[in-house]
PDB file of C-alpha atoms in Angstrom:
ATOM      1  CA  CYS W   1     -10.479  -9.394 -13.617  1.00 97.00           C
ATOM      2  CA  ASP W   2      -7.481 -10.460 -15.637  1.00 98.00           C
ATOM      3  CA  LEU W   3      -5.929  -6.979 -15.621  1.00 98.00           C
ATOM      4  CA  VAL W   4      -6.360  -4.075 -13.214  1.00 98.00           C
ATOM      5  CA  LEU W   5      -4.635  -0.719 -13.780  1.00 98.00           C
ATOM      6  CA  SER W   6      -4.415   1.903 -11.059  1.00 97.00           C
ATOM      7  CA  ALA W   7      -2.575   5.210 -10.694  1.00 97.00           C
ATOM      8  CA  GLU W   8      -2.333   7.526  -7.679  1.00 94.00           C
ATOM      9  CA  THR W   9      -4.929   5.570  -5.706  1.00 95.00           C
ATOM     10  CA  LEU W  10      -2.871   4.665  -2.630  1.00 96.00           C
ATOM     11  CA  TYR W  11      -2.948   8.206  -1.174  1.00 93.00           C
ATOM     12  CA  THR W  12      -4.188   7.376   2.348  1.00 95.00           C
ATOM     13  CA  ALA W  13      -3.860   4.362   4.626  1.00 94.00           C
ATOM     14  CA  GLU W  14      -7.632   3.801   4.447  1.00 96.00           C
ATOM     15  CA  VAL W  15      -7.710   3.831   0.642  1.00 96.00           C
ATOM     16  CA  THR W  16      -4.605   1.610   0.470  1.00 96.00           C
ATOM     17  CA  CYS W  17      -6.444  -1.003   2.551  1.00 97.00           C
ATOM     18  CA  ALA W  18      -9.547  -0.614   0.381  1.00 97.00           C
ATOM     19  CA  VAL W  19      -7.579  -1.127  -2.852  1.00 98.00           C
ATOM     20  CA  PHE W  20      -5.984  -4.230  -1.343  1.00 98.00           C
ATOM     21  CA  ALA W  21      -9.405  -5.621  -0.348  1.00 98.00           C
ATOM     22  CA  ILE W  22     -10.849  -4.912  -3.795  1.00 98.00           C
ATOM     23  CA  LEU W  23      -7.955  -6.691  -5.513  1.00 98.00           C
ATOM     24  CA  GLU W  24      -8.427  -9.692  -3.219  1.00 97.00           C
ATOM     25  CA  GLN W  25     -12.034  -9.879  -4.434  1.00 97.00           C
ATOM     26  CA  VAL W  26     -11.719  -9.155  -8.155  1.00 98.00           C
ATOM     27  CA  LEU W  27      -8.309 -10.390  -9.312  1.00 98.00           C
ATOM     28  CA  SER W  28      -8.635 -13.651 -11.231  1.00 98.00           C
ATOM     29  CA  PRO W  29      -6.342 -16.592 -10.351  1.00 97.00           C
ATOM     30  CA  MET W  30      -3.980 -15.695 -13.218  1.00 97.00           C
ATOM     31  CA  GLY W  31      -4.728 -11.954 -13.131  1.00 98.00           C
ATOM     32  CA  THR W  32      -2.298  -9.075 -12.776  1.00 98.00           C
ATOM     33  CA  ALA W  33      -2.675  -5.619 -11.291  1.00 98.00           C
ATOM     34  CA  LEU W  34      -0.336  -2.747 -12.115  1.00 98.00           C
ATOM     35  CA  LEU W  35      -0.323   0.008  -9.497  1.00 98.00           C
ATOM     36  CA  ALA W  36       1.537   3.269 -10.069  1.00 98.00           C
ATOM     37  CA  SER W  37       1.745   5.473  -7.011  1.00 97.00           C
ATOM     38  CA  LYS W  38       4.007   7.459  -4.734  1.00 96.00           C
ATOM     39  CA  ARG W  39       6.078   5.516  -2.252  1.00 95.00           C
ATOM     40  CA  TYR W  40       4.880   7.719   0.625  1.00 91.00           C
ATOM     41  CA  TYR W  41       2.130  10.305   0.913  1.00 87.00           C
ATOM     42  CA  PHE W  42       3.495  12.559   3.628  1.00 83.00           C
ATOM     43  CA  GLY W  43       0.896  13.512   6.217  1.00 80.00           C
ATOM     44  CA  CYS W  44      -1.702  11.137   4.762  1.00 84.00           C
ATOM     45  CA  GLY W  45      -0.253   7.668   5.191  1.00 86.00           C
ATOM     46  CA  GLY W  46      -0.695   5.253   2.344  1.00 91.00           C
ATOM     47  CA  GLY W  47       1.651   4.644  -0.574  1.00 96.00           C
ATOM     48  CA  THR W  48       3.324   1.726  -2.270  1.00 97.00           C
ATOM     49  CA  MET W  49       5.306   0.658   0.799  1.00 95.00           C
ATOM     50  CA  ASP W  50       2.119   0.396   2.881  1.00 95.00           C
ATOM     51  CA  PHE W  51       0.540  -1.679   0.098  1.00 97.00           C
ATOM     52  CA  ALA W  52       3.640  -3.921  -0.099  1.00 97.00           C
ATOM     53  CA  ARG W  53       3.455  -4.472   3.674  1.00 97.00           C
ATOM     54  CA  LEU W  54      -0.180  -5.601   3.336  1.00 97.00           C
ATOM     55  CA  CYS W  55       0.904  -8.081   0.657  1.00 98.00           C
ATOM     56  CA  GLU W  56       3.723  -9.430   2.837  1.00 97.00           C
ATOM     57  CA  GLU W  57       1.235 -10.049   5.646  1.00 97.00           C
ATOM     58  CA  SER W  58      -1.314 -11.589   3.274  1.00 96.00           C
ATOM     59  CA  SER W  59      -1.781 -15.177   2.234  1.00 96.00           C
ATOM     60  CA  SER W  60      -3.574 -14.139  -0.973  1.00 97.00           C
ATOM     61  CA  LEU W  61      -1.647 -11.401  -2.812  1.00 98.00           C
ATOM     62  CA  ALA W  62       2.003 -10.812  -3.633  1.00 98.00           C
ATOM     63  CA  CYS W  63       3.537  -7.679  -5.083  1.00 97.00           C
ATOM     64  CA  GLN W  64       6.853  -6.638  -6.541  1.00 98.00           C
ATOM     65  CA  VAL W  65       8.265  -3.191  -7.282  1.00 98.00           C
ATOM     66  CA  VAL W  66       9.170  -3.367 -10.971  1.00 98.00           C
ATOM     67  CA  ARG W  67      10.138   0.266 -11.465  1.00 98.00           C
ATOM     68  CA  SER W  68      11.057   3.193  -9.234  1.00 98.00           C
ATOM     69  CA  ILE W  69      11.326   6.734 -10.506  1.00 96.00           C
ATOM     70  CA  GLU W  70      13.559   9.043  -8.487  1.00 96.00           C
ATOM     71  CA  ASP W  71      14.346  12.463  -9.908  1.00 93.00           C
ATOM     72  CA  GLY W  72      15.849  13.881  -6.709  1.00 89.00           C
ATOM     73  CA  LYS W  73      13.318  16.726  -6.720  1.00 88.00           C
ATOM     74  CA  SER W  74       9.999  15.100  -5.860  1.00 86.00           C
ATOM     75  CA  ASN W  75       8.526  12.090  -4.118  1.00 91.00           C
ATOM     76  CA  ILE W  76       9.679   8.649  -5.279  1.00 95.00           C
ATOM     77  CA  ARG W  77       7.164   6.889  -7.505  1.00 96.00           C
ATOM     78  CA  ASP W  78       6.894   3.116  -7.842  1.00 98.00           C
ATOM     79  CA  ILE W  79       5.159   0.722 -10.185  1.00 98.00           C
ATOM     80  CA  LEU W  80       3.969  -2.470  -8.490  1.00 98.00           C
ATOM     81  CA  VAL W  81       2.943  -5.733 -10.102  1.00 98.00           C
ATOM     82  CA  VAL W  82       0.377  -7.569  -7.984  1.00 98.00           C
ATOM     83  CA  ARG W  83      -0.584 -11.215  -8.472  1.00 98.00           C
ATOM     84  CA  ARG W  84      -2.155 -13.999  -6.452  1.00 98.00           C
ATOM     85  CA  LYS W  85       0.169 -16.123  -4.313  1.00 96.00           C
TER      86      LYS W  85
END
């Protein structure tokens, strides 16, 4: 895939790992994934920081937080750009 869009899919540690594995399989060499999700899902694990940690430990995918939304009233939301290393 050249472009993958995802929102609110990193809501547990298990699903975060599954999304990472799927992107490793389907993202083309020049492809980009945009993931919009909460930074932490309290009580569930998962979130953008868990996904970023997987990327740091990976030799295949890299991610960058390109936008964070903090309103001071609810959970912080991030937009990640994911590409191949």
